[in-house]
Structure formats: structure tokens, C-alpha cells
Amino acid sequence: DTEVTQTPKHLVMGMTNKKSLKCEQHMGHRAMYWYKQKAKKPPELMFVYSYEKLSINESVPSRFSPECPNSSLLNLHLHALQPEDSALYLCASSQVGTGKGGSPLHFGNGTRLTVT
Amino acid sequence: DAKTTQPNSMESNEEEPVHLPCNHSTISGTDYIHWYRQLPSQGPEYVIHGLTSNVNNRMASLAIAEDRKSSTLILHRATLRDAAVYYCILRDSGYALNFGKGTSLLVTP
């Protein structure tokens, strides 16, 4: 079990659907992250939120829309996805503040997304 | 981002120590050295991190070269559960944690 909870664990959606991925943590972390991982590849950073504000967007297509409604929750809204967007989507959280380069990230076990 | 170089794969026998190397010759003075591992069907798991000095925790030890251009993750006694992909990552004062290809560790009984 991890301290970062992601739901759902699996999701199948059509290219015209709208769906959302949810991530929750109660460790008091104020930085939250979305990563995308294709099979047999390393995770790729998508977005970082710090104090509920978007801090990093790694040039992710607009069909992926992140949202951080409060300090414990992170959502990823999906719309008009393509089959190549099928992947494992990972959420993570970490502390912020000085020396944050040394703050470990805590990952969830991901949502496995299949776009048909 | 400063880059790291790791072997694609390594193999170890169960109950023996494992030394996983990482080269990072372009490391800057403010880069932390992080290690994460990812077991099959799970998210990455934090293992250890350091800046300049060697570090120990319940999972592993991190040995950092004096010039910081390389480091070694040491698993003192490998178990089958340690079979995973191990990632060595440099992280500066920002938030980004960017994964490289990692080393796939195989542990044999």
C-alpha cells in the first residue's frame, strides 16, 4: 500500500469520451506531480503543482488538463485522447520549501489507461 | 538537466551484496543524487538520496565519489523482492525529477 492513492486503477475510454483521473494524499505535501509511463520506458514528467498552483507544464497537449482543487487532491481531466495516449499515469507528492531538491517523491501505483 | 549513465541490466545472486553504479560527470554543485526503484506493476519507490556525503538508511547505502561525478547504490543483501528497475536521478533545487533509463536488476535464487 502507498500513501498516495490513485483512482481508478484501470480505465478504458473511447476517443470521444471525457474522463478524469484522481490522486489523493494526506501527508501534508504541497507539491504534486503527474507522470506518464509507456510500457518498458521510464516515467515522463507531465505537470507539477506547488501550493495548488501549476508550476511546471512539460509541453503537454491540451487534451490533458490538470487540476489541483486543494492541497490533498490532484485531478487529471482527459478529453479527445488518442490511442497512443494509452499508458500508466502516475501521481506523486513531495514536501516543498528550501532544500526541496532533496525532498523525496512519494508515488502512487498509477492508473492504467487504455484508449480505444 | 544533468544526465546520468547506468548499465542497462545487472544480475545478482540472492543474499549477496549488490553495487549499482551511476555516472554523472556533469553534476552541478546544487544537484542532489536520488535513487528510486520500480517493482513490476507498481509506481516508483524512493530508495535514498544524498548531496555530498555517504548515506545509509534501512533500505540501502549510497556511496558518493569525492568529486561527485559518480555514485553507487549498495543493497547489502539482495532478496528476490529487490528485483526491479533502479533509477539514478539528479535533482536540482527545482521540483522536476526526470527519470533516465535505469538499471534492471535481476536477482536469482
XYZ file of N, CA and C in Angstrom:
675
model
N 0.838 -1.197 0.000
C 0.000 0.000 0.000
C 0.881 1.259 0.000
N 0.457 2.275 -0.720
C 1.204 3.514 -0.749
C 0.374 4.584 -0.055
N 1.028 5.713 0.286
C 0.329 6.815 0.927
C -0.284 7.752 -0.092
N -0.045 7.502 -1.361
C -0.659 8.260 -2.442
C -1.645 7.314 -3.132
N -2.893 7.707 -3.113
C -3.948 6.845 -3.631
C -4.440 7.357 -4.972
N -4.445 6.479 -5.965
C -4.915 6.857 -7.286
C -6.141 6.030 -7.663
N -7.139 6.706 -8.227
C -8.326 6.027 -8.719
C -8.717 6.581 -10.076
N -9.278 5.725 -10.961
C -9.371 4.280 -10.788
C -8.032 3.592 -11.034
N -7.945 2.312 -10.776
C -6.726 1.567 -11.071
C -6.609 1.294 -12.569
N -7.726 1.054 -13.205
C -7.766 0.797 -14.644
C -8.878 1.633 -15.251
N -8.666 2.092 -16.482
C -9.675 2.882 -17.175
C -9.559 2.610 -18.663
N -10.698 2.297 -19.281
C -10.782 2.150 -20.729
C -11.711 3.238 -21.228
N -11.283 4.006 -22.201
C -12.119 5.078 -22.708
C -11.979 5.191 -24.225
N -13.066 5.652 -24.844
C -13.041 5.897 -26.270
C -12.483 7.273 -26.558
N -12.149 7.506 -27.797
C -11.503 8.757 -28.181
C -12.412 9.967 -28.029
N -13.721 9.758 -27.949
C -14.635 10.889 -27.797
C -15.075 11.088 -26.349
N -14.634 10.215 -25.471
C -15.051 10.303 -24.063
C -14.330 11.412 -23.319
N -14.933 11.798 -22.181
C -14.269 12.650 -21.198
C -14.214 11.873 -19.893
N -13.030 11.784 -19.334
C -12.859 11.073 -18.072
C -11.878 11.846 -17.200
N -11.803 11.467 -15.936
C -10.856 12.101 -15.021
C -10.135 11.066 -14.186
N -8.858 11.315 -13.941
C -8.066 10.518 -13.014
C -7.940 11.314 -11.714
N -7.949 10.581 -10.608
C -7.916 11.242 -9.302
C -6.730 10.748 -8.491
N -6.139 11.668 -7.739
C -4.998 11.352 -6.876
C -5.213 12.047 -5.541
N -4.919 11.342 -4.441
C -5.133 11.905 -3.112
C -3.980 11.536 -2.195
N -3.546 12.505 -1.396
C -2.520 12.236 -0.376
C -2.847 13.028 0.868
N -2.489 12.457 2.028
C -2.750 13.121 3.304
C -1.482 13.201 4.125
N -0.372 13.457 3.441
C 0.919 13.585 4.132
C 1.285 15.046 4.361
N 0.397 15.970 3.963
C 0.695 17.384 4.122
C 1.656 17.926 3.081
N 1.863 17.157 2.024
C 2.750 17.608 0.955
C 2.066 18.685 0.129
N 2.848 19.719 -0.246
C 2.245 20.809 -1.014
C 2.728 20.840 -2.459
N 3.487 19.830 -2.881
C 3.848 19.680 -4.297
C 3.260 18.362 -4.780
N 2.606 18.396 -5.939
C 2.011 17.188 -6.503
C 2.332 17.123 -7.989
N 2.456 15.892 -8.490
C 3.036 15.659 -9.811
C 2.185 14.658 -10.592
N 2.152 14.842 -11.899
C 1.642 13.815 -12.807
C 2.776 13.363 -13.724
N 2.894 12.028 -13.851
C 3.830 11.414 -14.776
C 3.061 10.475 -15.700
N 3.629 10.267 -16.896
C 3.107 9.297 -17.851
C 4.195 8.258 -18.102
N 3.808 6.977 -18.094
C 4.795 5.926 -18.336
C 4.279 4.941 -19.377
N 4.964 4.873 -20.502
C 4.668 3.873 -21.523
C 5.391 2.579 -21.149
N 4.924 1.488 -21.740
C 5.463 0.164 -21.407
C 6.975 0.107 -21.645
N 7.690 -0.386 -20.656
C 9.127 -0.604 -20.696
C 9.933 0.684 -20.905
N 9.338 1.816 -20.553
C 10.015 3.110 -20.620
C 10.013 3.744 -19.240
N 10.897 4.713 -18.996
C 10.862 5.400 -17.699
C 9.691 6.370 -17.624
N 9.274 6.731 -16.426
C 8.217 7.748 -16.281
C 8.663 9.084 -16.863
N 7.702 9.798 -17.471
C 7.961 11.125 -18.035
C 7.134 12.156 -17.278
N 7.777 13.206 -16.831
C 7.079 14.254 -16.089
C 6.122 15.000 -17.013
N 4.894 15.214 -16.503
C 3.896 15.977 -17.267
C 3.649 17.344 -16.615
N 3.232 17.311 -15.348
C 2.842 18.539 -14.643
C 3.360 18.484 -13.204
N 3.611 19.697 -12.665
C 3.903 19.836 -11.239
C 3.052 20.972 -10.695
N 2.402 20.723 -9.563
C 1.688 21.757 -8.823
C 2.440 22.032 -7.536
N 2.536 23.327 -7.200
C 3.120 23.745 -5.931
C 2.153 24.698 -5.259
N 1.765 24.376 -4.041
C 0.766 25.185 -3.322
C -0.470 25.419 -4.204
N -0.928 24.353 -4.823
C -2.141 24.325 -5.629
C -2.065 25.161 -6.900
N -0.879 25.615 -7.249
C -0.722 26.385 -8.492
C 0.193 25.616 -9.441
N -0.138 25.666 -10.728
C 0.659 24.953 -11.725
C 2.048 25.578 -11.813
N 3.052 24.755 -11.566
C 4.433 25.223 -11.540
C 5.195 24.795 -12.799
N 4.929 23.589 -13.261
C 5.606 23.058 -14.437
C 4.575 22.386 -15.346
N 4.623 22.720 -16.629
C 3.863 22.021 -17.670
C 4.888 21.653 -18.727
N 5.147 20.352 -18.875
C 6.174 19.912 -19.805
C 5.629 19.803 -21.230
N 5.041 20.924 -21.693
C 4.518 20.980 -23.072
C 3.568 19.829 -23.371
N 2.676 19.588 -22.426
C 1.706 18.500 -22.579
C 0.537 18.985 -23.436
N 0.047 18.152 -24.356
C -1.105 18.554 -25.189
C -2.309 18.942 -24.347
N -3.121 19.863 -24.878
C -4.244 20.410 -24.111
C -5.355 19.397 -23.867
N -5.297 18.244 -24.510
C -6.307 17.216 -24.217
C -6.106 16.627 -22.811
N -4.985 16.942 -22.182
C -4.739 16.615 -20.784
C -4.863 17.911 -19.987
N -5.760 17.946 -19.023
C -5.991 19.167 -18.258
C -5.893 18.870 -16.769
N -4.839 19.348 -16.111
C -4.693 19.067 -14.687
C -5.487 20.056 -13.854
N -5.771 19.625 -12.629
C -6.482 20.492 -11.680
C -6.061 20.108 -10.275
N -5.827 21.115 -9.434
C -5.479 20.844 -8.039
C -6.460 21.609 -7.160
N -7.613 21.013 -6.836
C -8.660 21.741 -6.113
C -8.314 22.073 -4.672
N -7.466 21.266 -4.048
C -6.987 21.583 -2.695
C -5.660 20.883 -2.459
N -5.114 21.063 -1.289
C -3.747 20.589 -1.048
C -3.629 19.073 -1.005
N -4.745 18.370 -0.952
C -4.692 16.904 -0.854
C -5.057 16.207 -2.152
N -5.647 16.949 -3.078
C -6.216 16.324 -4.268
C -5.575 16.832 -5.545
N -5.418 15.930 -6.486
C -4.918 16.284 -7.813
C -5.715 15.488 -8.829
N -6.241 16.180 -9.824
C -7.011 15.518 -10.872
C -6.326 15.690 -12.217
N -6.601 14.763 -13.110
C -6.164 14.904 -14.492
C -7.368 14.621 -15.372
N -7.861 15.678 -16.016
C -9.031 15.560 -16.878
C -8.590 15.217 -18.291
N -9.292 14.241 -18.867
C -8.906 13.693 -20.164
C -10.028 13.911 -21.169
N -9.680 14.376 -22.348
C -10.702 14.634 -23.369
C -10.087 14.459 -24.751
N -10.820 13.744 -25.608
C -10.394 13.546 -27.001
C -9.000 12.945 -27.092
N -8.763 11.904 -26.301
C -7.448 11.257 -26.309
C -7.283 10.387 -27.545
N -6.035 10.063 -27.820
C -5.661 9.209 -28.929
C -5.189 7.861 -28.405
N -5.239 6.821 -29.219
C -4.747 5.506 -28.753
C -3.305 5.550 -28.233
N -2.481 6.425 -28.793
C -1.086 6.499 -28.326
C -0.962 7.117 -26.937
N -2.055 7.641 -26.398
C -2.050 8.149 -25.019
C -2.244 7.031 -24.006
N -2.478 5.828 -24.481
C -2.591 4.686 -23.577
C -1.269 4.512 -22.839
N -1.344 4.446 -21.517
C -0.136 4.406 -20.693
C -0.534 4.242 -19.238
N 0.469 4.139 -18.381
C 0.278 4.183 -16.934
C 0.478 5.631 -16.493
N -0.512 6.189 -15.812
C -0.412 7.570 -15.339
C -0.167 7.536 -13.839
N 0.944 8.135 -13.451
C 1.410 8.094 -12.070
C 1.277 9.457 -11.428
N 0.850 9.455 -10.189
C 0.774 10.663 -9.377
C 1.836 10.555 -8.284
N 2.375 11.693 -7.890
C 3.360 11.713 -6.808
C 3.189 12.994 -6.003
N 3.742 12.997 -4.791
C 3.722 14.194 -3.971
C 5.045 14.329 -3.233
N 5.354 15.559 -2.820
C 6.574 15.791 -2.039
C 6.422 17.057 -1.207
N 7.317 17.215 -0.271
C 7.350 18.444 0.510
C 7.904 19.574 -0.348
N 7.684 20.793 0.102
C 8.232 21.961 -0.581
C 9.063 22.752 0.415
N 9.587 23.861 -0.050
C 10.385 24.713 0.817
C 11.846 24.644 0.458
N 12.667 25.242 1.283
C 14.092 25.277 0.998
C 14.649 23.861 0.993
N 15.583 23.655 0.106
C 16.166 22.314 0.002
C 15.226 21.304 -0.606
N 14.256 21.797 -1.365
C 13.275 20.837 -1.884
C 13.883 19.894 -2.888
N 15.018 20.223 -3.448
C 15.683 19.265 -4.326
C 16.010 17.980 -3.612
N 16.056 18.029 -2.292
C 16.339 16.825 -1.537
C 15.106 16.149 -0.989
N 13.925 16.636 -1.341
C 12.698 16.039 -0.816
C 12.271 14.862 -1.675
N 12.119 13.690 -1.092
C 11.718 12.524 -1.891
C 10.311 12.672 -2.434
N 10.073 12.060 -3.571
C 8.727 11.950 -4.110
C 8.109 10.641 -3.657
N 6.837 10.707 -3.315
C 6.057 9.530 -2.943
C 5.073 9.272 -4.079
N 5.155 8.098 -4.659
C 4.339 7.773 -5.836
C 3.164 6.874 -5.463
N 2.070 7.061 -6.208
C 1.002 6.073 -6.193
C 1.332 4.946 -7.164
N 0.440 3.950 -7.230
C 0.672 2.825 -8.131
C 0.072 3.040 -9.518
N -0.522 4.195 -9.735
C -0.897 4.565 -11.083
C -2.285 4.139 -11.517
N -2.729 4.767 -12.583
C -3.940 4.371 -13.303
C -3.508 3.891 -14.676
N -3.891 2.661 -15.009
C -3.554 2.131 -16.337
C -4.669 2.503 -17.296
N -4.370 3.376 -18.239
C -5.344 3.918 -19.172
C -5.203 3.269 -20.534
N -6.325 2.831 -21.062
C -6.364 2.307 -22.428
C -7.350 3.146 -23.224
N -6.908 3.696 -24.333
C -7.759 4.499 -25.210
C -8.067 3.678 -26.458
N -9.347 3.473 -26.696
C -9.751 2.626 -27.827
C -10.343 3.456 -28.958
N 18.834 19.464 -17.790
C 19.132 18.586 -16.658
C 20.452 17.869 -16.870
N 21.232 17.756 -15.794
C 22.442 16.950 -15.853
C 22.034 15.494 -16.058
N 22.836 14.772 -16.850
C 22.477 13.411 -17.228
C 23.182 12.385 -16.360
N 22.580 11.218 -16.264
C 23.209 10.086 -15.580
C 23.352 8.933 -16.548
N 24.349 8.081 -16.300
C 24.582 6.895 -17.106
C 24.613 5.688 -16.197
N 23.753 4.716 -16.515
C 23.668 3.484 -15.730
C 23.732 2.287 -16.677
N 24.238 1.147 -16.202
C 24.170 -0.058 -17.041
C 22.713 -0.441 -17.278
N 22.435 -1.007 -18.447
C 21.051 -1.389 -18.753
C 20.541 -2.455 -17.804
N 21.389 -3.406 -17.463
C 20.941 -4.504 -16.621
C 22.102 -5.027 -15.788
N 21.749 -5.636 -14.652
C 22.711 -6.303 -13.786
C 22.036 -7.520 -13.184
N 22.860 -8.458 -12.773
C 22.331 -9.680 -12.187
C 23.062 -9.945 -10.876
N 22.322 -10.455 -9.908
C 22.907 -10.752 -8.611
C 22.318 -12.035 -8.071
N 23.080 -12.694 -7.212
C 22.544 -13.845 -6.501
C 21.880 -13.385 -5.216
N 20.862 -14.120 -4.850
C 20.141 -13.812 -3.618
C 21.092 -13.877 -2.426
N 20.875 -12.986 -1.482
C 21.623 -12.889 -0.220
C 23.044 -12.388 -0.408
N 23.391 -11.933 -1.591
C 24.694 -11.314 -1.805
C 24.545 -9.803 -1.954
N 25.623 -9.040 -1.673
C 25.530 -7.589 -1.863
C 25.487 -7.230 -3.335
N 24.838 -6.105 -3.621
C 24.727 -5.603 -4.992
C 25.203 -4.157 -5.010
N 26.063 -3.859 -5.977
C 26.561 -2.491 -6.147
C 26.080 -1.982 -7.502
N 25.203 -1.008 -7.477
C 24.645 -0.445 -8.707
C 25.334 0.888 -8.989
N 26.069 0.981 -10.110
C 26.819 2.214 -10.374
C 26.017 3.249 -11.146
N 26.437 4.488 -10.998
C 25.818 5.593 -11.739
C 26.895 6.652 -11.995
N 27.028 7.039 -13.246
C 27.954 8.105 -13.599
C 27.196 9.388 -13.884
N 27.684 10.477 -13.346
C 27.046 11.785 -13.557
C 28.131 12.843 -13.608
N 28.908 12.833 -14.681
C 30.098 13.675 -14.770
C 29.774 15.161 -14.889
N 28.544 15.508 -15.293
C 28.189 16.925 -15.455
C 27.380 17.450 -14.273
N 27.447 16.775 -13.151
C 26.684 17.172 -11.969
C 27.098 18.575 -11.527
N 26.118 19.366 -11.104
C 26.424 20.695 -10.595
C 26.433 20.666 -9.062
N 26.922 21.730 -8.480
C 27.092 21.764 -7.037
C 25.809 21.672 -6.241
N 24.680 22.024 -6.864
C 23.411 22.014 -6.145
C 22.558 20.791 -6.464
N 23.058 19.880 -7.274
C 22.294 18.682 -7.631
C 22.336 17.645 -6.520
N 21.145 17.197 -6.106
C 21.054 16.044 -5.230
C 21.063 14.775 -6.081
N 21.596 13.700 -5.525
C 21.594 12.397 -6.193
C 20.486 11.565 -5.556
N 19.484 11.252 -6.350
C 18.343 10.465 -5.880
C 18.388 9.078 -6.500
N 17.936 8.083 -5.753
C 17.722 6.734 -6.280
C 16.285 6.311 -5.986
N 15.650 5.817 -7.013
C 14.311 5.249 -6.904
C 14.337 3.869 -7.538
N 13.396 3.039 -7.165
C 13.261 1.764 -7.836
C 11.797 1.547 -8.168
N 11.573 0.745 -9.182
C 10.213 0.442 -9.596
C 10.070 -1.058 -9.768
N 9.259 -1.631 -8.891
C 8.950 -3.052 -8.991
C 7.877 -3.242 -10.044
N 7.780 -4.431 -10.592
C 6.770 -4.678 -11.625
C 5.369 -4.314 -11.143
N 4.629 -3.623 -11.986
C 3.222 -3.261 -11.730
C 3.050 -2.317 -10.544
N 4.085 -1.584 -10.189
C 3.969 -0.607 -9.112
C 4.540 0.735 -9.546
N 4.209 1.778 -8.782
C 4.826 3.073 -9.023
C 6.247 3.080 -8.489
N 7.062 4.045 -8.928
C 8.417 4.149 -8.386
C 8.394 4.339 -6.872
N 9.446 3.841 -6.253
C 9.581 3.897 -4.796
C 10.894 4.583 -4.462
N 10.846 5.571 -3.593
C 12.063 6.249 -3.158
C 12.957 5.266 -2.412
N 14.259 5.305 -2.726
C 15.217 4.449 -2.022
C 16.101 5.272 -1.099
N 16.785 6.267 -1.660
C 17.764 7.021 -0.878
C 18.186 8.244 -1.677
N 18.701 9.251 -1.010
C 19.286 10.360 -1.731
C 20.400 10.977 -0.907
N 21.284 11.731 -1.584
C 22.387 12.397 -0.895
C 22.889 13.572 -1.705
N 23.692 14.388 -1.063
C 24.266 15.555 -1.732
C 25.776 15.412 -1.866
N 26.449 15.235 -0.744
C 27.903 15.110 -0.803
C 28.424 13.912 -0.009
N 27.794 13.641 1.110
C 28.306 12.582 1.987
C 27.594 11.268 1.723
N 28.252 10.173 2.080
C 27.614 8.857 2.006
C 26.412 8.815 2.939
N 25.413 8.051 2.544
C 24.158 7.984 3.286
C 23.766 6.534 3.489
N 23.173 6.262 4.629
C 22.641 4.925 4.908
C 21.199 5.049 5.379
N 20.355 4.127 4.951
C 19.039 4.006 5.553
C 18.686 2.526 5.608
N 17.445 2.236 5.993
C 17.087 0.836 6.217
C 17.057 0.040 4.920
N 16.947 0.732 3.788
C 16.855 0.027 2.522
C 18.200 -0.200 1.877
N 19.091 0.800 1.958
C 20.310 0.744 1.165
C 21.342 1.739 1.689
N 22.497 1.737 1.052
C 23.532 2.745 1.292
C 23.857 3.424 -0.018
N 24.229 4.678 0.070
C 24.630 5.451 -1.093
C 26.049 5.939 -0.869
N 26.930 5.513 -1.765
C 28.325 5.940 -1.708
C 28.550 6.954 -2.827
N 28.991 8.148 -2.447
C 29.198 9.235 -3.409
C 30.681 9.492 -3.543
N 31.168 9.504 -4.776
C 32.582 9.764 -5.011
C 32.952 11.162 -4.526
N 34.208 11.327 -4.186
C 34.652 12.606 -3.628
C 34.424 13.765 -4.596
N 34.598 13.518 -5.894
C 34.363 14.572 -6.881
C 32.906 14.638 -7.330
N 32.072 13.777 -6.778
C 30.623 13.699 -7.054
C 30.294 13.340 -8.492
N 31.236 12.887 -9.265
C 30.951 12.539 -10.655
C 30.402 11.119 -10.797
N 30.351 10.391 -9.733
C 29.743 9.059 -9.771
C 29.229 8.703 -8.381
N 28.338 7.728 -8.358
C 27.809 7.236 -7.091
C 27.468 5.762 -7.250
N 27.289 5.092 -6.125
C 26.958 3.667 -6.129
C 25.877 3.406 -5.103
N 24.823 2.755 -5.543
C 23.791 2.301 -4.628
C 24.153 0.900 -4.179
N 24.151 0.677 -2.875
C 24.550 -0.621 -2.333
C 23.364 -1.251 -1.623
N 22.955 -2.401 -2.133
C 21.988 -3.238 -1.428
C 22.799 -4.293 -0.702
N 22.703 -4.311 0.609
C 23.654 -5.122 1.380
C 23.419 -6.622 1.258
N 22.173 -6.994 1.054
C 21.864 -8.416 0.952
C 20.635 -8.543 0.056
N 20.852 -8.840 -1.201
C 19.748 -8.835 -2.157
C 18.750 -9.947 -1.859
N 17.490 -9.609 -2.008
C 16.420 -10.605 -1.923
C 15.682 -10.612 -3.257
N 14.849 -11.623 -3.449
C 14.087 -11.704 -4.693
C 13.207 -10.472 -4.868
N 12.783 -9.906 -3.732
C 11.904 -8.743 -3.778
C 12.626 -7.488 -4.273
N 13.966 -7.542 -4.312
C 14.729 -6.384 -4.786
C 14.838 -6.339 -6.309
N 14.318 -7.342 -6.996
C 14.332 -7.317 -8.464
C 13.428 -6.185 -8.941
N 14.028 -5.218 -9.639
C 13.309 -4.006 -10.025
C 14.180 -3.217 -10.996
N 13.612 -2.133 -11.513
C 14.413 -1.169 -12.265
C 14.847 -0.080 -11.293
N 16.138 0.184 -11.243
C 16.700 1.173 -10.336
C 17.110 2.412 -11.125
N 16.598 3.545 -10.682
C 16.858 4.806 -11.375
C 17.744 5.712 -10.515
N 18.810 6.203 -11.119
C 19.678 7.214 -10.516
C 19.316 8.547 -11.161
N 18.964 9.535 -10.364
C 18.435 10.791 -10.905
C 19.101 11.964 -10.200
N 19.498 12.957 -10.963
C 19.994 14.199 -10.380
C 18.853 15.199 -10.296
N 18.745 15.816 -9.159
C 17.654 16.768 -8.959
C 18.215 18.046 -8.363
N 17.960 19.169 -9.031
C 18.466 20.440 -8.522
C 17.462 21.016 -7.533
N 17.531 22.319 -7.308
C 16.669 22.941 -6.300
C 15.224 23.071 -6.764
N 14.934 22.730 -8.011
C 13.567 22.818 -8.503
C 12.777 21.576 -8.182
N 11.581 21.513 -8.733
C 10.687 20.409 -8.444
C 10.896 19.206 -9.358
N 11.381 19.467 -10.562
C 11.398 18.410 -11.561
C 12.271 17.241 -11.133
N 11.754 16.035 -11.305
C 12.514 14.800 -11.104
C 12.366 14.033 -12.403
N 13.424 14.026 -13.206
C 13.363 13.437 -14.542
C 14.102 12.109 -14.585
N 13.365 11.060 -14.914
C 13.911 9.709 -14.917
C 14.698 9.430 -16.188
N 15.812 8.729 -16.039
C 16.538 8.164 -17.176
C 16.105 6.727 -17.369
N 16.921 5.962 -18.094
C 16.527 4.600 -18.468
C 16.643 3.614 -17.319
N 17.533 3.829 -16.371
C 17.661 2.954 -15.225
C 18.380 1.650 -15.496
N 18.597 0.901 -14.409
C 19.224 -0.422 -14.467
C 18.204 -1.452 -14.022
N 18.001 -2.455 -14.857
C 17.108 -3.545 -14.499
C 17.909 -4.585 -13.727
N 17.552 -4.797 -12.464
C 18.267 -5.735 -11.608
C 17.524 -7.062 -11.548
N 18.222 -8.107 -11.892
C 17.684 -9.460 -11.789
C 18.343 -10.138 -10.598
N 17.555 -10.707 -9.721
C 18.069 -11.435 -8.560
C 17.702 -12.899 -8.708
N 18.705 -13.743 -8.677
C 18.458 -15.173 -8.869
C 18.663 -15.936 -7.568
N 17.820 -16.948 -7.340
C 17.928 -17.716 -6.086
C 19.220 -18.516 -6.027
